[in-house]
Amino acid sequence: MHDTAIVFLELGGIILALGVLGALALRAGISAIPLYLLAGLAFGQGGLLPLATSEEFIAIGAEIGVVLLLLTLGLEYNASELVSSLRGNARAGLVDIVLNAAPGAIAALLLGWGPVAAVAMAGVTYATSSGITAKVLSDLGWIGNRETPVVLSLLVFEDLAMAVYLPLLTAMLAGVSLMTGAISLGIALGTVTVVLVIALRFGRFIEAFVSSPNNEVLLLKVLGLALLVAGIAQELQVSAAVGAFLVGIALSGELAHEARALLMPLRDLFAAVFFVFFGLQTDPTKIPPVALLALLLALVSIITKLLTGAYAARRAGIARAGRMRAGIALVPRGEFNIVIAGLAVAAGAHPDLGPLAATYVLILAAFGPLAAKLVEPILTRPPSSAP
Amino acid sequence: MEIEQTSLPGIGLKHEFSTHSGRRVAVVSHRSGRRDLIIYDRSDPDRACEAIQLNDEEADALVELLGAPRIVQRLNALHSEIEGLVSIQLPILPGSPYDGRTLGDTRIRTRTGASVVAVVRGPQVNASPTPDFRFTAGDVVVVVGDDETTRAVADILTDGG
């Protein structure tokens, strides 16, 4: 058979399978991310249906998926929201980092994986999935709740922390010296600051350049700009993902809204490819030995996120039930954690890191929304002491 | 009454207030244009026990239903505050010369000096109608002026003045 024919057959098979899985997830009311990961495991080495020909194409598709994930995430925020969130929630944000990065880092150190893997695992256990959490909030009608601004600000804080963390991790994974690492972190921080300032002061000019009444032109300009900046960022060792995130931040208002609507279908396609690719790279036979550890890590992470949510909500004057909801909403892990693990795996971190991260995300992406749904009726039952 | 504004990063804005009977109500304005009308739980004031999604059209309808009687009330308050200022409501009766014609055709302001500030049609209030607004029988025209000019407007609308 012709090569192209095989690539089409494989890609068609994967995408169709993802569509069916997505439909199943929708019916069950859970996130599709764990199912996509499982699909990747099934298609990959040691899986049920190993693919060969289309792996290169899928790899590039996965890279584009990461860029699009972060671009659309950046489009959701504008610079002033980021700055005000940073000012108002620094303390809760720091508690979030300390409590939730610690389990991953400690686990990696106890396993003797070394400091670089510890930094990667810290990121894997730290970041909440803003995508899944936003969906949980809207599905359960929690958007109007008074603890929701607290949860959203924490998500914004995490995303900003990622903008600093990803370049740091990239530099460490590249095995550069302390000096070079410090320089590339400096470049990253400098870039983030410059972009924030440009977005705050001169956002209008970028918007005037990108803006177009024609959807096709707008889509091409935004996507082109994001990929270009992602490429430059990658070249500077800042990580392509952060570059795309910053492009998203710089665009705001009506333009960002339109661009997001145009990019959503593309993002959904390539993000799904990205999850499959991560699954492909993970050998399913490596999972059973780390399953127990992943479960333990997930349990600890649930508790630390509950504590984080409770602390942040209490500071905002929210009562007990709301504090609980804030914590539960922060439990899901997903795209970011896989992005981080993906970087680590690609750079050749400890071979168990990939399977551990995959299992961990599988558990929390599935359990987080489910827990929120289960907890809802318990929390809304009127207390017996009420008049 | 104090309206509290909270930004919801990535979603939009929330405006929230307490009624005098102690219920909390909020409106979440999504960037997409969607509006949620939120009513908070009595026993758990942090929880939205009711979140009603409204699209543009529904939100407008709700505003009009709540706002229509208020416009007339405010006008009445206005003319009791300023001596000599009168606001009257004049129906367009079937057979009126302006049934089916526009506000511009009446040349009310030029001829009398009084102003048409609103036209009420059923539950809908058209505040500050433009000259091309077309009357139909059953409309109620809200006119502001003094005794003399508003009477002149009444004459114009009933028999063409």
Coordinates of C-alpha atoms in Angstrom, one line a residue:
Chain A
M1 CA 0.0 0.0 0.0
H2 CA 1.1 3.5 -0.7
D3 CA 2.6 5.4 2.3
T4 CA 0.1 8.2 2.2
A5 CA -2.7 5.8 2.2
I6 CA -1.4 4.1 5.3
V7 CA -0.9 7.5 7.0
F8 CA -4.5 8.5 6.2
L9 CA -5.8 5.1 7.4
E10 CA -4.0 5.4 10.7
L11 CA -4.9 9.1 11.2
G12 CA -8.5 8.5 10.2
G13 CA -8.7 5.5 12.6
I14 CA -7.3 7.5 15.5
I15 CA -9.4 10.6 15.0
L16 CA -12.6 8.6 14.5
A17 CA -11.8 6.6 17.6
L18 CA -11.3 9.8 19.5
G19 CA -14.7 11.1 18.3
V20 CA -16.4 7.9 19.6
L21 CA -14.5 8.2 22.9
G22 CA -15.5 11.9 23.1
A23 CA -19.1 11.0 22.6
L24 CA -18.8 8.4 25.4
A25 CA -17.3 10.9 27.7
L26 CA -20.0 13.4 27.0
R27 CA -22.7 10.8 27.8
A28 CA -21.0 9.8 31.0
G29 CA -20.5 13.5 31.9
I30 CA -16.7 13.2 32.4
S31 CA -13.7 14.8 30.9
A32 CA -12.5 13.2 27.6
I33 CA -8.8 13.7 28.5
P34 CA -8.4 10.4 30.4
L35 CA -10.0 8.5 27.5
Y36 CA -7.7 10.2 25.0
L37 CA -4.7 9.1 27.1
L38 CA -6.0 5.6 27.2
A39 CA -6.5 5.7 23.4
G40 CA -2.8 6.8 23.1
L41 CA -1.7 3.9 25.3
A42 CA -3.7 1.4 23.2
F43 CA -2.2 2.7 19.9
G44 CA 1.4 3.0 21.2
Q45 CA 4.3 0.7 21.6
G46 CA 3.3 -2.4 23.6
G47 CA -0.4 -1.5 23.1
L48 CA -3.1 -3.2 21.2
L49 CA -2.7 -1.6 17.8
P50 CA 0.8 -0.2 17.4
L51 CA 1.1 2.6 14.8
A52 CA 4.2 3.2 12.8
T53 CA 3.9 5.4 9.8
S54 CA 2.1 8.4 11.1
E55 CA 4.0 8.8 14.3
E56 CA 6.1 11.7 12.9
F57 CA 3.0 13.6 11.8
I58 CA 1.3 13.0 15.1
A59 CA 4.4 14.3 16.9
I60 CA 4.3 17.6 15.1
G61 CA 0.5 17.7 15.5
A62 CA 1.0 17.3 19.3
E63 CA 3.5 20.2 19.3
I64 CA 0.9 22.4 17.6
G65 CA -1.7 21.1 20.1
V66 CA 0.4 22.5 23.0
V67 CA 0.8 25.9 21.2
L68 CA -2.9 26.1 20.6
L69 CA -3.8 25.0 24.2
L70 CA -1.7 27.8 25.6
L71 CA -2.7 30.4 23.0
T72 CA -6.4 29.9 23.7
L73 CA -5.7 29.9 27.4
G74 CA -3.9 33.2 27.0
L75 CA -6.8 34.6 25.0
E76 CA -9.1 34.0 27.9
Y77 CA -7.3 36.6 30.0
N78 CA -6.3 40.1 29.5
A79 CA -3.2 41.7 31.0
S80 CA -5.0 43.9 33.5
E81 CA -6.8 40.8 34.9
L82 CA -3.5 39.0 35.3
V83 CA -1.9 42.0 37.1
S84 CA -4.8 42.5 39.4
S85 CA -5.1 38.8 40.2
L86 CA -1.4 38.7 40.9
R87 CA -1.7 41.6 43.4
G88 CA -4.8 40.3 45.2
N89 CA -4.0 36.7 45.4
A90 CA -0.3 36.4 45.8
R91 CA -0.5 34.8 49.2
A92 CA -3.1 32.2 48.3
G93 CA -1.1 31.6 45.1
L94 CA 2.0 30.9 47.0
V95 CA 0.2 28.5 49.4
D96 CA -1.0 26.7 46.2
I97 CA 2.5 26.4 44.9
V98 CA 4.1 25.2 48.1
L99 CA 1.4 22.7 49.1
N100 CA 0.9 21.2 45.6
A101 CA 4.3 21.2 44.1
A102 CA 5.7 19.5 47.2
P103 CA 4.1 16.1 46.8
G104 CA 5.6 15.6 43.3
A105 CA 9.0 17.0 44.2
I106 CA 9.2 14.9 47.4
A107 CA 8.1 11.7 45.6
A108 CA 10.7 12.2 42.9
L109 CA 13.5 12.8 45.4
L110 CA 12.4 9.8 47.6
L111 CA 12.5 7.6 44.4
G112 CA 16.0 8.9 43.8
W113 CA 15.2 10.4 40.4
G114 CA 17.3 13.5 41.0
P115 CA 16.7 17.2 41.2
V116 CA 15.6 17.8 37.5
A117 CA 12.9 15.1 37.6
A118 CA 11.9 16.5 41.0
V119 CA 11.3 19.9 39.4
A120 CA 9.3 18.3 36.6
M121 CA 7.2 16.2 39.0
A122 CA 6.5 19.4 41.1
G123 CA 4.9 20.9 38.0
V124 CA 3.0 17.7 37.4
T125 CA 1.3 17.8 40.8
Y126 CA 1.0 21.6 41.0
A127 CA -1.1 22.7 38.1
T128 CA -4.8 22.4 38.2
S129 CA -6.5 21.8 34.8
S130 CA -8.1 25.2 34.0
G131 CA -10.0 23.6 31.2
I132 CA -11.6 20.8 33.2
T133 CA -12.2 23.1 36.2
A134 CA -13.9 25.8 34.1
K135 CA -16.1 23.0 32.7
V136 CA -17.0 21.7 36.2
L137 CA -17.9 25.2 37.4
S138 CA -20.2 25.8 34.5
D139 CA -21.7 22.3 34.4
L140 CA -22.6 22.4 38.1
G141 CA -23.9 26.0 37.9
W142 CA -21.1 27.2 40.3
I143 CA -20.1 30.2 38.2
G144 CA -22.3 32.6 40.2
N145 CA -21.1 31.2 43.5
R146 CA -19.2 33.5 45.7
E147 CA -16.1 31.3 46.0
T148 CA -15.7 31.1 42.2
P149 CA -13.7 34.3 41.8
V150 CA -11.3 32.8 44.3
V151 CA -10.9 29.6 42.3
L152 CA -10.6 31.6 39.0
S153 CA -7.9 33.9 40.4
L154 CA -5.9 30.8 41.6
L155 CA -6.1 29.4 38.1
V156 CA -4.9 32.7 36.7
F157 CA -2.1 32.7 39.2
E158 CA -1.1 29.2 38.2
D159 CA -1.0 30.1 34.6
L160 CA 1.3 33.0 35.3
A161 CA 3.5 30.8 37.4
M162 CA 3.7 28.4 34.4
A163 CA 5.0 31.2 32.3
V164 CA 7.9 31.4 34.6
Y165 CA 8.2 27.7 35.4
L166 CA 8.1 26.3 31.8
P167 CA 11.3 28.2 30.7
L168 CA 13.0 27.2 33.9
L169 CA 12.1 23.6 33.4
T170 CA 13.1 23.7 29.7
A171 CA 16.5 25.1 30.7
M172 CA 17.0 22.4 33.4
L173 CA 16.0 19.6 31.1
A174 CA 18.4 20.8 28.4
G175 CA 21.1 20.2 31.0
V176 CA 22.5 23.6 30.8
S177 CA 24.8 25.0 33.4
L178 CA 23.6 27.1 36.3
M179 CA 24.8 30.2 34.6
T180 CA 23.1 29.5 31.2
G181 CA 19.9 28.5 33.2
A182 CA 19.9 31.8 35.0
I183 CA 20.3 33.7 31.8
S184 CA 17.5 31.9 30.1
L185 CA 15.3 32.3 33.1
G186 CA 16.2 36.0 33.0
I187 CA 15.3 36.2 29.3
A188 CA 12.0 34.4 30.1
L189 CA 11.1 36.8 33.0
G190 CA 12.2 39.8 30.8
T191 CA 10.0 38.6 28.0
V192 CA 7.0 38.0 30.2
T193 CA 7.4 41.5 31.7
V194 CA 7.9 43.2 28.3
V195 CA 4.8 41.4 26.8
L196 CA 2.7 42.3 29.8
V197 CA 3.8 46.0 29.5
I198 CA 3.2 46.0 25.8
A199 CA -0.2 44.4 26.3
L200 CA -1.2 46.9 29.0
R201 CA 0.1 50.0 27.2
F202 CA 0.1 49.2 23.5
G203 CA -2.3 46.3 23.2
R204 CA -4.3 48.5 20.8
F205 CA -1.5 48.4 18.2
I206 CA -1.1 44.7 18.1
E207 CA -4.9 44.4 18.0
A208 CA -5.1 46.9 15.1
F209 CA -2.5 44.8 13.2
V210 CA -4.2 41.5 13.8
S211 CA -7.8 42.7 13.6
S212 CA -9.8 41.9 10.5
P213 CA -13.5 41.7 9.7
N214 CA -12.8 38.6 7.7
N215 CA -12.6 35.3 9.8
E216 CA -10.2 33.7 7.4
V217 CA -7.7 36.6 7.6
L218 CA -8.1 36.8 11.4
L219 CA -7.5 33.1 11.9
L220 CA -4.4 33.1 9.7
K221 CA -2.9 36.2 11.4
V222 CA -3.4 35.0 14.9
L223 CA -2.2 31.5 14.2
G224 CA 0.7 32.7 12.2
L225 CA 1.7 35.2 14.9
A226 CA 1.4 32.5 17.7
L227 CA 3.5 30.0 15.8
L228 CA 6.2 32.6 14.9
V229 CA 6.5 33.8 18.5
A230 CA 6.4 30.2 19.7
G231 CA 9.3 29.4 17.4
I232 CA 11.3 32.4 18.6
A233 CA 10.6 31.5 22.2
Q234 CA 11.8 27.9 21.6
E235 CA 14.9 29.2 20.0
L236 CA 15.6 31.4 23.1
Q237 CA 15.1 28.3 25.3
V238 CA 11.9 29.9 26.8
S239 CA 9.6 27.1 25.6
A240 CA 7.2 27.5 22.7
A241 CA 4.2 27.1 25.0
V242 CA 5.0 30.3 26.9
G243 CA 5.5 32.2 23.7
A244 CA 2.0 31.2 22.5
F245 CA 0.5 32.0 25.9
L246 CA 2.0 35.5 25.8
V247 CA 0.5 36.1 22.3
G248 CA -2.8 35.2 23.7
I249 CA -2.4 37.6 26.7
A250 CA -1.5 40.5 24.4
L251 CA -4.8 40.2 22.5
S252 CA -7.9 41.1 24.4
G253 CA -11.4 42.3 24.2
E254 CA -13.7 41.5 21.3
L255 CA -10.8 40.5 19.1
A256 CA -9.6 37.8 21.6
H257 CA -13.2 36.6 21.8
E258 CA -13.5 36.2 18.1
A259 CA -10.1 34.6 17.7
R260 CA -10.9 32.1 20.5
A261 CA -14.1 31.1 18.8
L262 CA -12.2 30.6 15.5
L263 CA -9.3 28.6 17.1
M264 CA -11.5 26.4 19.3
P265 CA -12.1 23.7 16.8
L266 CA -8.5 23.6 15.7
R267 CA -7.4 23.5 19.3
D268 CA -9.8 20.6 20.1
L269 CA -8.4 18.6 17.2
F270 CA -4.7 19.2 17.9
A271 CA -5.1 19.0 21.7
A272 CA -6.7 15.5 21.3
V273 CA -3.8 14.6 19.1
F274 CA -1.4 15.8 21.8
F275 CA -3.0 13.6 24.5
V276 CA -2.9 10.6 22.1
F277 CA 0.8 11.4 21.4
F278 CA 1.6 11.4 25.1
G279 CA -0.2 8.1 25.5
L280 CA 1.7 6.7 22.4
Q281 CA 5.0 7.6 24.0
T282 CA 4.0 5.8 27.2
D283 CA 4.5 2.0 27.3
P284 CA 1.3 0.6 29.0
T285 CA 3.3 -2.3 30.4
K286 CA 5.2 0.3 32.5
I287 CA 2.0 1.4 34.2
P288 CA 1.2 -1.4 36.7
P289 CA 4.5 -1.0 38.6
V290 CA 3.8 2.7 39.2
A291 CA 0.0 2.5 39.6
L292 CA 0.0 2.3 43.4
L293 CA 2.4 5.2 43.6
A294 CA 0.3 7.3 41.2
L295 CA -2.8 6.5 43.3
L296 CA -1.0 7.5 46.5
L297 CA 0.3 10.7 44.9
A298 CA -3.3 11.5 43.6
L299 CA -4.7 11.0 47.1
V300 CA -2.1 13.4 48.7
S301 CA -2.8 15.9 45.9
I302 CA -6.5 15.8 46.5
I303 CA -5.9 16.7 50.1
T304 CA -3.4 19.5 49.4
K305 CA -5.7 21.0 46.8
L306 CA -8.7 20.9 49.3
L307 CA -6.5 22.6 51.8
T308 CA -5.4 25.3 49.2
G309 CA -9.0 25.9 48.2
A310 CA -10.2 26.1 51.8
Y311 CA -7.4 28.5 52.7
A312 CA -8.0 30.8 49.7
A313 CA -11.8 30.8 50.2
R314 CA -11.5 31.5 53.9
R315 CA -9.4 34.5 53.2
A316 CA -12.2 35.8 51.0
G317 CA -14.7 35.3 53.8
I318 CA -16.4 32.3 52.3
A319 CA -18.3 29.9 54.7
R320 CA -17.5 26.2 55.2
A321 CA -19.5 24.7 52.3
G322 CA -18.0 27.2 49.8
R323 CA -14.5 26.5 51.0
M324 CA -15.0 22.8 50.4
R325 CA -16.4 23.6 46.9
A326 CA -13.4 25.7 46.1
G327 CA -11.0 22.9 47.0
I328 CA -12.9 20.3 45.0
A329 CA -13.0 22.5 42.0
L330 CA -9.2 22.7 42.0
V331 CA -8.6 18.9 42.1
P332 CA -8.7 18.1 38.3
R333 CA -5.4 17.8 36.6
G334 CA -5.0 17.6 32.8
E335 CA -3.5 19.3 29.9
F336 CA -0.7 21.3 31.7
N337 CA 0.5 18.4 33.7
I338 CA 0.8 16.3 30.6
V339 CA 2.6 19.2 28.8
I340 CA 5.1 19.3 31.6
A341 CA 5.6 15.5 31.7
G342 CA 5.8 15.6 27.9
L343 CA 8.7 18.0 28.0
A344 CA 10.4 15.9 30.7
V345 CA 9.9 12.6 28.7
A346 CA 11.1 14.2 25.5
A347 CA 14.3 15.4 27.3
G348 CA 14.9 11.9 28.5
A349 CA 14.0 12.2 32.2
H350 CA 13.6 9.1 34.4
P351 CA 11.8 6.4 32.3
D352 CA 9.1 5.9 35.0
L353 CA 8.2 9.6 34.9
G354 CA 6.0 9.3 31.8
P355 CA 3.9 6.4 33.0
L356 CA 3.6 7.8 36.5
A357 CA 2.4 11.2 35.2
A358 CA 0.0 9.5 32.8
T359 CA -1.6 7.4 35.5
Y360 CA -1.7 10.3 37.9
V361 CA -3.5 12.6 35.4
L362 CA -5.8 9.7 34.3
I363 CA -6.9 9.4 37.9
L364 CA -7.4 13.1 38.7
A365 CA -8.8 14.1 35.3
A366 CA -11.5 11.5 35.8
F367 CA -12.0 11.7 39.5
G368 CA -12.0 15.5 39.9
P369 CA -15.2 16.3 38.1
L370 CA -16.8 13.2 39.5
A371 CA -16.0 14.2 43.0
A372 CA -17.4 17.6 42.5
K373 CA -20.6 16.1 41.2
L374 CA -20.8 13.7 44.2
V375 CA -20.0 16.3 46.7
E376 CA -22.6 18.8 45.4
P377 CA -25.7 17.2 46.9
I378 CA -24.0 16.7 50.3
L379 CA -22.9 20.3 50.5
T380 CA -26.3 21.7 49.5
R381 CA -28.3 19.7 52.0
P382 CA -29.6 22.3 54.4
P383 CA -28.0 21.9 57.8
S384 CA -30.3 20.3 60.4
S385 CA -29.8 23.2 62.8
A386 CA -31.1 25.8 60.3
P387 CA -34.3 27.5 61.3
Chain B
M1 CA -28.4 50.1 47.6
E2 CA -24.9 48.9 47.0
I3 CA -24.0 46.9 43.9
E4 CA -20.8 44.9 44.3
Q5 CA -18.8 44.3 41.2
T6 CA -16.4 41.3 40.9
S7 CA -14.4 40.3 37.8
L8 CA -14.4 36.7 36.9
P9 CA -11.1 36.2 35.0
G10 CA -11.7 34.4 31.7
I11 CA -15.5 34.6 32.1
G12 CA -16.7 38.1 32.5
L13 CA -18.2 40.3 35.3
K14 CA -20.5 39.7 38.2
H15 CA -22.7 42.4 39.7
E16 CA -24.3 41.5 43.0
F17 CA -26.6 43.1 45.6
S18 CA -28.8 42.3 48.6
T19 CA -32.6 43.1 48.5
H20 CA -34.1 44.8 51.5
S21 CA -35.7 41.5 52.5
G22 CA -32.2 40.0 52.7
R23 CA -32.0 37.9 49.5
R24 CA -28.8 38.2 47.4
V25 CA -29.2 38.5 43.7
A26 CA -26.5 38.7 41.0
V27 CA -26.1 39.0 37.3
V28 CA -23.1 37.3 35.6
S29 CA -22.3 39.0 32.3
H30 CA -20.3 36.5 30.2
R31 CA -18.0 37.9 27.5
S32 CA -19.9 35.9 25.0
G33 CA -23.0 38.1 25.7
R34 CA -24.7 35.4 27.7
R35 CA -26.3 36.7 31.0
D36 CA -26.9 34.6 34.1
L37 CA -29.5 35.7 36.6
I38 CA -28.3 34.3 39.9
I39 CA -30.3 33.9 43.1
Y40 CA -28.4 32.9 46.2
D41 CA -29.3 30.2 48.7
R42 CA -30.7 31.5 52.0
S43 CA -28.9 29.0 54.2
D44 CA -25.6 29.0 52.2
P45 CA -25.2 32.6 51.0
D46 CA -22.1 31.6 48.9
R47 CA -24.1 29.2 46.7
A48 CA -26.1 30.1 43.7
C49 CA -29.2 28.0 44.2
E50 CA -30.7 29.3 40.9
A51 CA -28.8 30.3 37.8
I52 CA -31.0 31.3 34.9
Q53 CA -29.3 31.6 31.5
L54 CA -30.6 34.4 29.4
N55 CA -29.6 35.2 25.8
D56 CA -29.6 38.8 24.5
E57 CA -33.3 38.8 23.6
E58 CA -34.4 37.3 26.9
A59 CA -32.3 39.7 28.9
D60 CA -33.8 42.7 27.0
A61 CA -37.3 41.4 27.6
L62 CA -36.7 41.1 31.3
V63 CA -35.2 44.6 31.5
E64 CA -38.3 46.0 29.8
L65 CA -40.7 44.1 32.0
L66 CA -38.9 45.4 35.1
G67 CA -38.2 48.9 33.6
A68 CA -41.4 50.0 31.9
P69 CA -43.5 51.0 34.9
R70 CA -40.4 52.7 36.3
I71 CA -40.0 55.1 33.3
V72 CA -43.6 56.5 33.8
Q73 CA -43.0 56.7 37.6
R74 CA -39.8 58.6 37.1
L75 CA -41.5 61.0 34.7
N76 CA -44.3 61.6 37.2
A77 CA -41.7 62.3 39.9
L78 CA -39.9 64.6 37.5
H79 CA -42.9 66.8 36.7
S80 CA -43.9 67.1 40.4
E81 CA -40.4 68.3 41.1
I82 CA -40.3 71.0 38.4
E83 CA -43.2 73.4 38.5
G84 CA -45.0 73.9 35.3
L85 CA -43.6 70.7 33.7
V86 CA -46.3 68.2 32.7
S87 CA -46.0 64.7 31.3
I88 CA -49.0 63.1 29.9
Q89 CA -49.8 59.8 28.2
L90 CA -51.8 60.1 25.0
P91 CA -53.2 57.1 23.3
I92 CA -53.1 56.8 19.5
L93 CA -56.8 55.9 18.9
P94 CA -58.0 54.0 15.9
G95 CA -58.9 56.7 13.3
S96 CA -56.1 59.0 14.5
P97 CA -54.6 60.8 11.5
Y98 CA -51.2 59.5 12.6
D99 CA -52.1 55.8 12.9
G100 CA -49.5 54.3 10.6
R101 CA -47.5 57.5 10.1
T102 CA -44.2 58.4 11.7
L103 CA -43.3 60.6 14.6
G104 CA -41.5 63.0 12.2
D105 CA -44.8 63.5 10.3
T106 CA -46.4 65.0 13.4
R107 CA -43.8 67.8 13.7
I108 CA -44.8 68.0 17.3
R109 CA -41.7 69.7 18.6
T110 CA -41.7 72.4 15.9
R111 CA -45.4 73.1 16.2
T112 CA -45.9 72.9 20.0
G113 CA -42.5 72.9 21.7
A114 CA -43.4 69.8 23.7
S115 CA -41.3 66.6 23.5
V116 CA -42.2 63.0 22.9
V117 CA -40.0 61.1 25.3
A118 CA -41.3 57.6 25.0
V119 CA -43.9 55.4 23.2
V120 CA -45.3 52.5 25.1
R121 CA -46.5 49.6 22.9
G122 CA -47.9 46.7 24.9
P123 CA -45.3 45.7 27.4
Q124 CA -42.5 47.4 25.4
V125 CA -41.3 50.9 26.1
N126 CA -39.5 52.7 23.3
A127 CA -37.6 55.4 25.1
S128 CA -36.5 58.4 23.0
P129 CA -38.1 57.4 19.7
T130 CA -36.5 58.6 16.6
P131 CA -38.4 60.7 13.9
D132 CA -38.9 57.6 11.8
F133 CA -40.7 55.8 14.5
R134 CA -44.1 54.6 13.1
F135 CA -47.2 54.8 15.2
T136 CA -49.9 52.2 15.3
A137 CA -53.3 52.4 17.0
G138 CA -53.0 51.4 20.6
D139 CA -49.6 53.0 21.2
V140 CA -49.4 55.3 24.2
V141 CA -47.3 58.4 23.6
V142 CA -45.6 60.0 26.6
V143 CA -45.2 63.7 26.1
V144 CA -43.4 66.2 28.3
G145 CA -44.1 70.0 28.1
D146 CA -46.2 72.6 29.9
D147 CA -50.0 72.7 30.2
E148 CA -50.6 74.5 27.0
T149 CA -48.1 72.6 24.7
T150 CA -49.2 69.2 25.9
R151 CA -52.8 70.1 25.2
A152 CA -51.8 71.1 21.7
V153 CA -50.1 67.8 21.2
A154 CA -53.3 66.0 22.3
D155 CA -55.2 67.9 19.6
I156 CA -52.6 67.0 16.9
L157 CA -52.7 63.3 17.8
T158 CA -56.5 63.1 17.9
D159 CA -57.6 65.2 14.9
G160 CA -54.4 66.4 13.2
G161 CA -54.5 69.8 15.0

